[in-house]
Short mmCIF file of C-alpha atoms in Angstrom, two decimals:
data_model
loop_
_atom_site.label_atom_id
_atom_site.label_comp_id
_atom_site.label_asym_id
_atom_site.label_seq_id
_atom_site.Cartn_x
_atom_site.Cartn_y
_atom_site.Cartn_z
CA MET A 190 78.32 84.39 -34.39
CA VAL A 191 78.79 84.36 -30.65
CA ASP A 192 81.01 87.41 -29.16
CA ALA A 193 83.12 87.26 -26.68
CA SER A 194 80.65 88.66 -24.12
CA SER A 195 78.36 86.01 -24.71
CA TYR A 196 80.41 83.77 -22.49
CA GLY A 197 81.76 86.67 -19.96
CA ALA A 198 85.21 87.13 -21.51
CA ARG A 199 86.86 90.58 -20.61
CA ALA A 200 86.82 93.29 -23.88
CA LEU A 201 90.69 92.45 -24.86
CA GLN A 202 90.61 88.65 -25.07
CA PRO A 203 89.60 87.73 -28.77
CA PRO A 204 86.56 86.34 -29.46
CA ARG A 205 88.11 83.51 -31.53
CA LEU A 206 89.69 81.78 -28.28
CA LEU A 207 86.28 80.73 -27.24
CA HIS A 208 87.02 77.42 -28.96
CA LEU A 209 90.18 76.90 -26.71
CA ASP A 210 88.06 77.91 -23.67
CA ALA A 211 85.29 75.65 -24.81
CA LEU A 212 87.95 72.74 -24.76
CA ARG A 213 88.90 73.59 -21.46
CA GLY A 214 85.15 73.36 -19.86
CA PHE A 215 84.97 69.93 -22.05
CA ALA A 216 88.03 68.67 -20.47
CA LEU A 217 86.81 69.53 -16.65
CA LEU A 218 83.93 67.21 -17.14
CA GLY A 219 86.28 64.19 -18.53
CA ILE A 220 88.31 64.83 -15.30
CA LEU A 221 85.44 65.04 -12.52
CA MET A 222 84.24 61.70 -14.27
CA VAL A 223 87.36 59.92 -13.05
CA ASN A 224 88.27 61.53 -9.94
CA ILE A 225 85.10 61.86 -8.45
CA ALA A 226 85.64 57.37 -8.41
CA THR A 227 88.75 58.12 -6.36
CA PHE A 228 86.55 59.91 -3.63
CA ALA A 229 83.79 57.58 -4.02
CA SER A 230 85.74 54.35 -3.41
CA ALA A 231 88.70 53.44 -1.21
CA TYR A 232 89.23 50.61 -3.75
CA PHE A 233 89.80 52.49 -6.96
CA GLY A 234 93.01 51.93 -8.40
CA MET A 235 93.64 48.97 -5.56
CA ALA A 236 93.87 46.49 -8.13
CA VAL A 237 90.64 44.61 -6.60
CA PRO A 238 87.28 45.38 -7.20
CA ASP A 239 84.92 46.82 -4.78
CA PRO A 240 82.82 43.97 -2.97
CA ALA A 241 79.94 47.11 -1.93
CA PHE A 242 79.00 47.60 -6.22
CA ALA A 243 80.33 44.38 -7.75
CA ARG A 244 76.81 44.08 -9.83
CA PRO A 245 76.88 43.60 -13.48
CA ILE A 246 75.49 47.39 -14.02
CA ASP A 247 77.81 48.58 -11.48
CA ARG A 248 80.69 46.80 -13.83
CA ALA A 249 79.25 48.23 -17.16
CA VAL A 250 79.26 51.69 -15.72
CA ARG A 251 83.03 51.41 -14.53
CA TRP A 252 83.57 50.14 -18.11
CA LEU A 253 82.55 52.99 -19.67
CA VAL A 254 84.06 55.54 -17.85
CA ALA A 255 87.04 53.64 -18.12
CA CYS A 256 86.46 53.46 -21.79
CA LEU A 257 85.92 57.15 -22.33
CA PHE A 258 87.20 59.11 -19.84
CA GLU A 259 90.48 57.33 -17.81
CA THR A 260 93.72 58.27 -19.19
CA LYS A 261 92.33 60.75 -22.14
CA PHE A 262 91.00 63.93 -20.44
CA TYR A 263 93.76 64.79 -18.44
CA LEU A 264 95.94 64.14 -21.69
CA LEU A 265 93.65 66.68 -23.31
CA PHE A 266 93.94 69.48 -20.73
CA SER A 267 98.05 68.78 -20.79
CA PHE A 268 97.74 69.56 -24.50
CA LEU A 269 96.06 72.63 -23.59
CA PHE A 270 98.22 73.86 -21.15
CA GLY A 271 101.13 73.72 -23.81
CA TYR A 272 98.80 75.64 -26.00
CA SER A 273 98.22 78.03 -23.34
CA PHE A 274 101.85 78.65 -22.93
CA THR A 275 102.57 79.72 -26.14
CA LEU A 276 100.25 82.38 -25.22
CA GLN A 277 101.84 83.27 -22.50
CA MET A 278 104.92 83.53 -24.39
CA ASN A 279 102.86 85.89 -26.73
CA ALA A 280 101.94 87.73 -24.55
CA ALA A 281 105.02 88.61 -22.97
CA GLU A 282 106.68 89.69 -26.39
CA ARG A 283 103.85 92.22 -26.62
CA SER A 284 104.14 93.69 -23.68
CA GLY A 285 108.03 93.73 -24.04
CA LYS A 286 108.48 91.91 -20.19
CA ALA A 287 111.11 89.21 -19.64
CA PHE A 288 108.90 86.14 -20.26
CA VAL A 289 111.28 83.65 -18.11
CA PRO A 290 111.24 85.47 -14.88
CA ARG A 291 107.22 85.72 -14.99
CA MET A 292 106.66 81.98 -15.93
CA LEU A 293 108.88 80.87 -13.02
CA ARG A 294 106.57 83.04 -10.94
CA ARG A 295 103.74 81.61 -12.47
CA LEU A 296 104.86 77.75 -12.03
CA PHE A 297 106.08 78.54 -8.48
CA GLY A 298 102.68 79.62 -7.60
CA LEU A 299 101.04 77.07 -9.54
CA TRP A 300 102.74 74.40 -7.09
CA LEU A 301 101.95 75.91 -4.29
CA ILE A 302 98.05 75.48 -4.79
CA GLY A 303 98.83 71.85 -6.02
CA ALA A 304 100.74 71.28 -2.80
CA ALA A 305 97.85 72.64 -0.55
CA HIS A 306 95.25 70.75 -2.94
CA ALA A 307 97.25 67.60 -2.78
CA VAL A 308 97.60 67.49 0.79
CA TRP A 309 94.07 68.93 1.93
CA LEU A 310 91.67 67.59 -0.99
CA PHE A 311 93.17 65.32 -3.15
CA HIS A 312 96.22 63.01 -3.78
CA GLY A 313 95.74 62.69 -7.22
CA ASP A 314 96.55 66.67 -7.75
CA ILE A 315 97.96 67.36 -11.39
CA LEU A 316 98.92 70.96 -10.51
CA CYS A 317 102.39 69.99 -8.95
CA THR A 318 103.09 68.24 -11.70
CA TYR A 319 102.42 70.22 -14.39
CA ALA A 320 104.64 72.83 -12.38
CA VAL A 321 107.64 71.06 -12.26
CA LEU A 322 107.11 69.79 -15.59
CA GLY A 323 106.60 73.46 -17.02
CA LEU A 324 110.31 74.14 -16.11
CA ILE A 325 110.98 71.64 -18.44
CA LEU A 326 108.61 72.90 -21.19
CA LEU A 327 110.26 76.45 -20.56
CA ARG A 328 114.22 74.95 -21.22
CA LEU A 329 112.40 73.16 -24.37
CA ARG A 330 110.24 75.80 -25.94
CA HIS A 331 112.58 77.02 -28.41
CA ARG A 332 112.72 72.96 -30.11
CA THR A 333 111.67 72.84 -33.47
CA ASP A 334 108.24 71.46 -34.36
CA ALA A 335 109.79 68.19 -35.14
CA GLN A 336 111.97 67.62 -32.51
CA ALA A 337 109.13 68.66 -30.14
CA THR A 338 106.69 66.10 -31.89
CA VAL A 339 109.68 63.05 -32.00
CA LEU A 340 110.48 64.02 -28.30
CA ALA A 341 106.37 63.55 -27.20
CA CYS A 342 106.55 60.25 -29.01
CA VAL A 343 109.41 58.97 -27.44
CA LEU A 344 107.79 60.18 -24.02
CA THR A 345 104.71 58.25 -24.72
CA LEU A 346 106.70 54.93 -25.87
CA LEU A 347 108.91 54.51 -23.17
CA PRO A 348 106.04 54.25 -20.37
CA ALA A 349 103.57 52.07 -22.70
CA ALA A 350 106.48 49.97 -23.29
CA ILE A 351 107.18 49.33 -19.90
CA LEU A 352 104.02 48.24 -18.69
CA ALA A 353 102.93 46.23 -21.55
CA SER A 354 106.27 44.14 -20.75
CA LEU A 355 105.74 44.03 -17.25
CA GLY A 356 101.82 43.28 -17.86
CA GLY A 357 103.47 40.37 -20.26
CA LEU A 358 105.28 38.99 -17.49
CA GLN A 359 102.95 38.72 -14.84
CA LEU A 360 100.68 36.85 -17.27
CA LEU A 361 103.20 34.66 -17.95
CA ALA A 362 104.11 34.48 -14.51
CA GLY A 363 100.60 33.55 -13.72
CA GLU A 364 100.85 36.29 -10.78
CA THR A 365 97.53 37.48 -9.65
CA ALA A 366 96.93 40.03 -6.91
CA ASP A 367 97.32 39.37 -3.13
CA ILE A 368 93.28 39.77 -2.82
CA ALA A 369 93.31 39.53 0.86
CA SER A 370 95.89 42.03 1.79
CA THR A 371 94.32 44.25 -0.75
CA MET A 372 91.28 43.73 0.66
CA ALA A 373 92.90 44.82 3.95
CA ARG A 374 94.25 47.59 3.24
CA ALA A 375 91.19 49.49 1.09
CA SER A 376 89.17 48.54 3.99
CA ALA A 377 91.87 50.51 6.34
CA ALA A 378 91.79 53.44 3.93
CA GLN A 379 88.20 53.71 4.22
CA GLN A 380 87.90 53.71 7.66
CA ALA A 381 90.51 56.64 7.66
CA TRP A 382 88.61 58.64 4.68
CA LEU A 383 85.44 58.51 6.88
CA GLY A 384 87.04 58.86 10.61
CA THR A 385 88.00 62.60 11.00
CA PRO A 386 89.41 65.20 9.44
CA ALA A 387 92.92 64.50 10.60
CA THR A 388 92.71 61.05 9.60
CA VAL A 389 91.71 62.01 6.25
CA VAL A 390 94.68 64.35 5.74
CA ALA A 391 96.98 61.37 7.40
CA GLN A 392 95.34 58.87 4.66
CA ARG A 393 96.11 61.65 1.94
CA LEU A 394 99.63 61.88 2.66
CA ARG A 395 100.05 57.84 2.52
CA ASP A 396 98.88 57.70 -0.62
CA LEU A 397 100.67 60.50 -1.96
CA GLY A 398 103.95 58.46 -0.78
CA GLN A 399 102.49 55.45 -2.44
CA THR A 400 101.86 56.75 -5.79
CA TRP A 401 104.53 59.04 -6.60
CA TRP A 402 106.26 56.33 -8.95
CA ILE A 403 102.74 56.85 -11.45
CA VAL A 404 103.51 60.14 -11.39
CA VAL A 405 107.16 59.88 -12.37
CA LEU A 406 106.99 56.88 -14.68
CA ILE A 407 103.59 57.09 -16.20
CA GLN A 408 101.60 60.24 -15.83
CA GLY A 409 104.74 63.01 -15.86
CA PRO A 410 106.15 61.60 -18.93
CA CYS A 411 102.83 61.55 -21.04
CA ALA A 412 101.78 64.84 -19.30
CA LEU A 413 104.75 66.18 -20.92
CA ALA A 414 104.43 64.52 -24.26
CA MET A 415 100.86 66.25 -24.36
CA PHE A 416 102.72 69.94 -23.52
CA MET A 417 105.36 69.36 -26.45
CA LEU A 418 102.45 68.56 -28.80
CA GLY A 419 100.42 71.87 -27.58
CA LEU A 420 103.61 73.78 -28.00
CA VAL A 421 103.21 72.84 -31.89
CA ALA A 422 100.00 73.64 -32.07
CA GLY A 423 100.18 76.77 -29.93
CA LYS A 424 103.17 77.86 -32.46
CA ARG A 425 100.87 77.24 -35.66
CA HIS A 426 97.81 78.81 -34.33
CA LEU A 427 95.51 75.71 -34.21
CA PHE A 428 92.93 77.35 -32.50
CA ALA A 429 93.17 80.90 -33.18
CA GLN A 430 93.30 80.12 -37.08
CA HIS A 431 90.48 77.31 -36.58
CA ASP A 432 88.80 77.75 -39.73
CA ARG A 433 92.46 77.01 -41.82
CA TYR A 434 92.35 73.36 -39.78
CA ARG A 435 88.87 72.13 -41.00
CA GLY A 436 90.59 69.13 -42.87
CA LEU A 437 92.86 68.60 -39.80
CA TRP A 438 89.99 68.12 -37.52
CA ARG A 439 88.12 65.49 -39.76
CA ARG A 440 91.56 63.69 -39.81
CA LEU A 441 91.58 63.54 -36.06
CA ALA A 442 88.54 62.46 -35.71
CA VAL A 443 88.80 59.65 -37.94
CA TRP A 444 92.48 58.35 -37.26
CA GLY A 445 91.96 59.28 -33.76
CA LEU A 446 88.84 57.11 -33.04
CA ALA A 447 90.33 54.44 -35.13
CA VAL A 448 93.80 53.70 -33.02
CA GLY A 449 91.86 55.41 -29.63
CA LEU A 450 88.76 53.57 -29.30
CA PRO A 451 90.18 49.62 -29.57
CA GLY A 452 92.80 50.87 -27.32
CA ALA A 453 90.09 52.18 -25.19
CA LEU A 454 87.96 49.20 -25.15
CA PHE A 455 91.08 46.65 -24.59
CA TYR A 456 92.10 49.15 -21.51
CA ALA A 457 88.39 49.31 -20.20
CA THR A 458 87.73 45.55 -20.30
CA ALA A 459 91.25 44.58 -18.78
CA THR A 460 90.80 47.09 -15.81
CA VAL A 461 87.66 46.19 -15.20
CA TYR A 462 87.16 42.60 -15.75
CA GLY A 463 90.70 41.72 -15.64
CA VAL A 464 91.31 43.42 -12.20
CA GLY A 465 94.48 42.65 -10.23
CA SER A 466 96.38 40.21 -13.15
CA GLY A 467 98.49 41.20 -15.67
CA TRP A 468 95.72 41.96 -17.77
CA GLU A 469 95.37 45.36 -16.05
CA ILE A 470 99.13 46.22 -16.32
CA ALA A 471 98.79 45.45 -19.98
CA GLY A 472 95.88 47.17 -20.79
CA LEU A 473 97.41 50.28 -18.91
CA GLY A 474 100.19 49.86 -21.03
CA ALA A 475 98.01 49.89 -24.59
CA SER A 476 96.03 52.83 -22.91
CA LEU A 477 99.02 54.93 -22.83
CA LEU A 478 99.90 54.03 -26.25
CA THR A 479 96.40 54.84 -28.15
CA ALA A 480 94.86 57.38 -25.88
CA PRO A 481 96.48 60.40 -27.20
CA PHE A 482 94.82 59.25 -30.18
CA LEU A 483 91.16 59.13 -28.64
CA SER A 484 91.98 62.63 -27.22
CA ALA A 485 92.92 64.04 -30.82
CA ALA A 486 89.54 62.65 -31.62
CA TYR A 487 87.64 64.27 -29.35
CA VAL A 488 89.36 67.36 -30.03
CA GLY A 489 88.59 67.29 -33.78
CA MET A 490 84.75 66.32 -33.19
CA ALA A 491 84.69 69.24 -30.64
CA MET A 492 85.96 71.43 -33.24
CA MET A 493 83.72 70.03 -35.80
CA LEU A 494 80.90 70.18 -33.52
CA PHE A 495 81.56 73.92 -32.58
CA GLU A 496 80.85 74.96 -36.31
CA GLY A 497 77.82 77.03 -36.96
CA ALA A 498 75.17 78.63 -34.94
CA GLY A 499 74.14 75.65 -32.85
CA GLY A 500 77.89 74.54 -32.29
CA MET A 501 78.75 78.04 -31.03
CA ARG A 502 76.09 77.62 -28.73
CA ILE A 503 77.59 74.56 -26.99
CA ALA A 504 81.18 76.38 -27.21
CA GLY A 505 79.59 79.50 -25.39
CA LEU A 506 77.99 77.29 -22.57
CA LEU A 507 81.13 75.59 -22.16
CA ALA A 508 83.78 78.18 -22.43
CA PRO A 509 83.36 80.27 -18.66
CA ALA A 510 84.09 77.22 -17.18
CA GLY A 511 87.03 76.51 -19.36
CA ARG A 512 88.19 80.30 -18.57
CA MET A 513 88.11 79.57 -15.07
CA ALA A 514 89.28 75.73 -15.26
CA LEU A 515 91.80 76.06 -12.30
CA THR A 516 89.09 77.27 -10.12
CA ASN A 517 86.66 74.82 -11.20
CA TYR A 518 89.21 72.02 -11.11
CA LEU A 519 89.85 73.07 -7.06
CA MET A 520 86.14 73.50 -6.62
CA GLN A 521 85.37 70.01 -7.90
CA SER A 522 87.97 68.17 -5.80
CA LEU A 523 86.51 70.43 -2.37
CA LEU A 524 82.83 69.22 -3.18
CA CYS A 525 83.45 65.31 -3.56
CA ALA A 526 85.60 65.67 -0.59
CA LEU A 527 82.66 67.22 1.03
CA ILE A 528 80.53 64.71 -0.21
CA PHE A 529 82.77 61.40 0.30
CA THR A 530 84.90 62.12 3.00
CA ALA A 531 84.59 62.96 6.71
CA TYR A 532 85.08 66.57 5.68
CA GLY A 533 81.14 66.30 5.18
CA LEU A 534 79.08 64.09 4.40
CA GLY A 535 81.42 61.05 4.50
CA TRP A 536 79.30 59.13 1.32
CA MET A 537 82.29 57.11 0.27
CA GLY A 538 81.76 53.59 -0.26
CA ARG A 539 77.85 54.36 -0.48
CA VAL A 540 77.53 55.56 -3.77
CA SER A 541 77.51 53.44 -6.89
CA PRO A 542 79.13 54.25 -10.10
CA ALA A 543 76.09 55.30 -11.76
CA ALA A 544 75.48 57.47 -9.21
CA CYS A 545 78.89 58.93 -9.27
CA VAL A 546 78.14 59.90 -12.74
CA LEU A 547 75.03 61.52 -12.01
CA ILE A 548 76.53 63.45 -9.30
CA ALA A 549 79.10 64.63 -11.54
CA SER A 550 77.23 65.63 -14.09
CA ILE A 551 74.76 67.74 -11.69
CA ILE A 552 78.15 69.41 -10.37
CA PHE A 553 79.21 70.10 -13.94
CA ALA A 554 76.33 71.38 -14.60
CA GLY A 555 76.39 73.91 -11.71
CA GLN A 556 79.75 75.17 -12.49
CA LEU A 557 78.82 75.82 -16.24
CA ALA A 558 75.82 78.03 -14.59
CA ALA A 559 78.53 79.55 -11.92
CA SER A 560 81.19 80.29 -14.09
CA ARG A 561 79.11 82.39 -16.55
CA LEU A 562 77.38 84.14 -13.79
CA TRP A 563 80.57 85.19 -12.55
CA LEU A 564 82.46 86.46 -15.75
CA ARG A 565 79.75 88.76 -15.87
CA ARG A 566 80.94 90.83 -13.23
CA PHE A 567 84.41 89.65 -12.87
CA GLY A 568 87.48 89.50 -15.01
CA TYR A 569 89.14 86.22 -13.57
CA GLY A 570 88.31 83.44 -11.43
CA PRO A 571 88.91 84.00 -7.75
CA VAL A 572 91.87 81.22 -8.05
CA GLU A 573 93.16 82.69 -11.76
CA TRP A 574 92.99 86.08 -9.85
CA ALA A 575 95.26 85.07 -7.26
CA LEU A 576 97.42 83.66 -9.33
CA ARG A 577 98.00 86.26 -11.57
CA ALA A 578 98.62 88.70 -8.99
CA PHE A 579 101.44 85.89 -7.58
CA THR A 580 102.77 86.28 -10.95
CA VAL A 581 103.08 89.73 -11.43
CA GLY A 582 103.39 91.11 -8.53
CA ALA A 583 100.43 93.49 -8.28
CA TRP A 584 96.89 93.10 -7.78
CA PRO A 585 94.96 93.11 -10.55
CA ALA A 586 91.41 94.31 -11.31
CA MET A 587 89.22 91.62 -10.28
CA ARG A 588 85.75 93.37 -11.72
CA ARG A 589 85.28 94.29 -14.97
CA THR A 590 86.41 97.46 -16.12
CA SER A 591 83.24 97.78 -18.56
CA GLU A 592 80.01 96.20 -18.97
CA LEU A 593 79.85 94.53 -22.45
CA PRO A 594 76.63 93.84 -24.45
CA ARG A 595 74.93 90.81 -23.78
CA ARG A 596 72.80 88.36 -25.46
#
């Protein structure tokens, strides 16, 4: 058994939540594996392949990342956000303080952080979306489990059906992307990313203006769906009483793989080898429909892995990064911006997909070590501390109030 002190937790945090923090840490790795490609290539998501990295090995690595990571881990993170929402509700109830005003301040603080992140570091920011969707979750928090589950299904099916239909229509019409025009736009974007810090911000603002519809029509509904499922899981204390749900973890792994893996294979093949065609859009539609199952399989397999002494050590390794998930998410964007844009080294267009995977792995390994060291002395990550101060309207103690025994 690993106690809370083994991963830098505060004395008041129940050690049983180690699994939840470990899942957050695991989600951070998946998010970085996807996001780093946006920094590394101006052609990412442009419906044309990057001409600098079109070798079979480059496509194979992109295919693997698309299959295992893309569209899966932001769903996992969204599910965990919904689960944590119930922890906030329970904490407010125990303290006797009004939940709604406090959560409104927290969501507004999250939106401010996300807005700064989107403008200065990463136009693919998810925090602003979470803050807005959090308002909806606040309104829907008293829905029954059945109502929340039905809403989650509807929010998943609608964007998937829309994209599948659009992809089918494009295939029937024989339409393909305007390669010359798209390549020119990608080349111009790369010049902006590699120009000066001012051109980087200007390009990021242009990308924000061009991708808002993705958030509204695709990412937002899918994230809200996972919020609702996380809310259900939180009300049932899924991770606080994880021993009771061993059968569920096995079912999630089996059925999640059975449904999610074929969809992931189709999505990866369509988006990597059918880029610029209707197959790409149809593949995204299929992924929206099946990715929640693969995300669920990841949860089930992780929870089974975390059992036993060896599994608890893995959970203890991941958990500190998960406890500082907000800080680490922002730090990932900062490091990638420094590596790939004019903010720093300017390596955009010069790093292969395989090298990106290696860089992401190194960054994440560094975050695991840094998070563990930080939480030995402090009770919060720095951004978590600032958000908590904004939420409660007071300065919480940053340093741990007592030293806990360490292994």
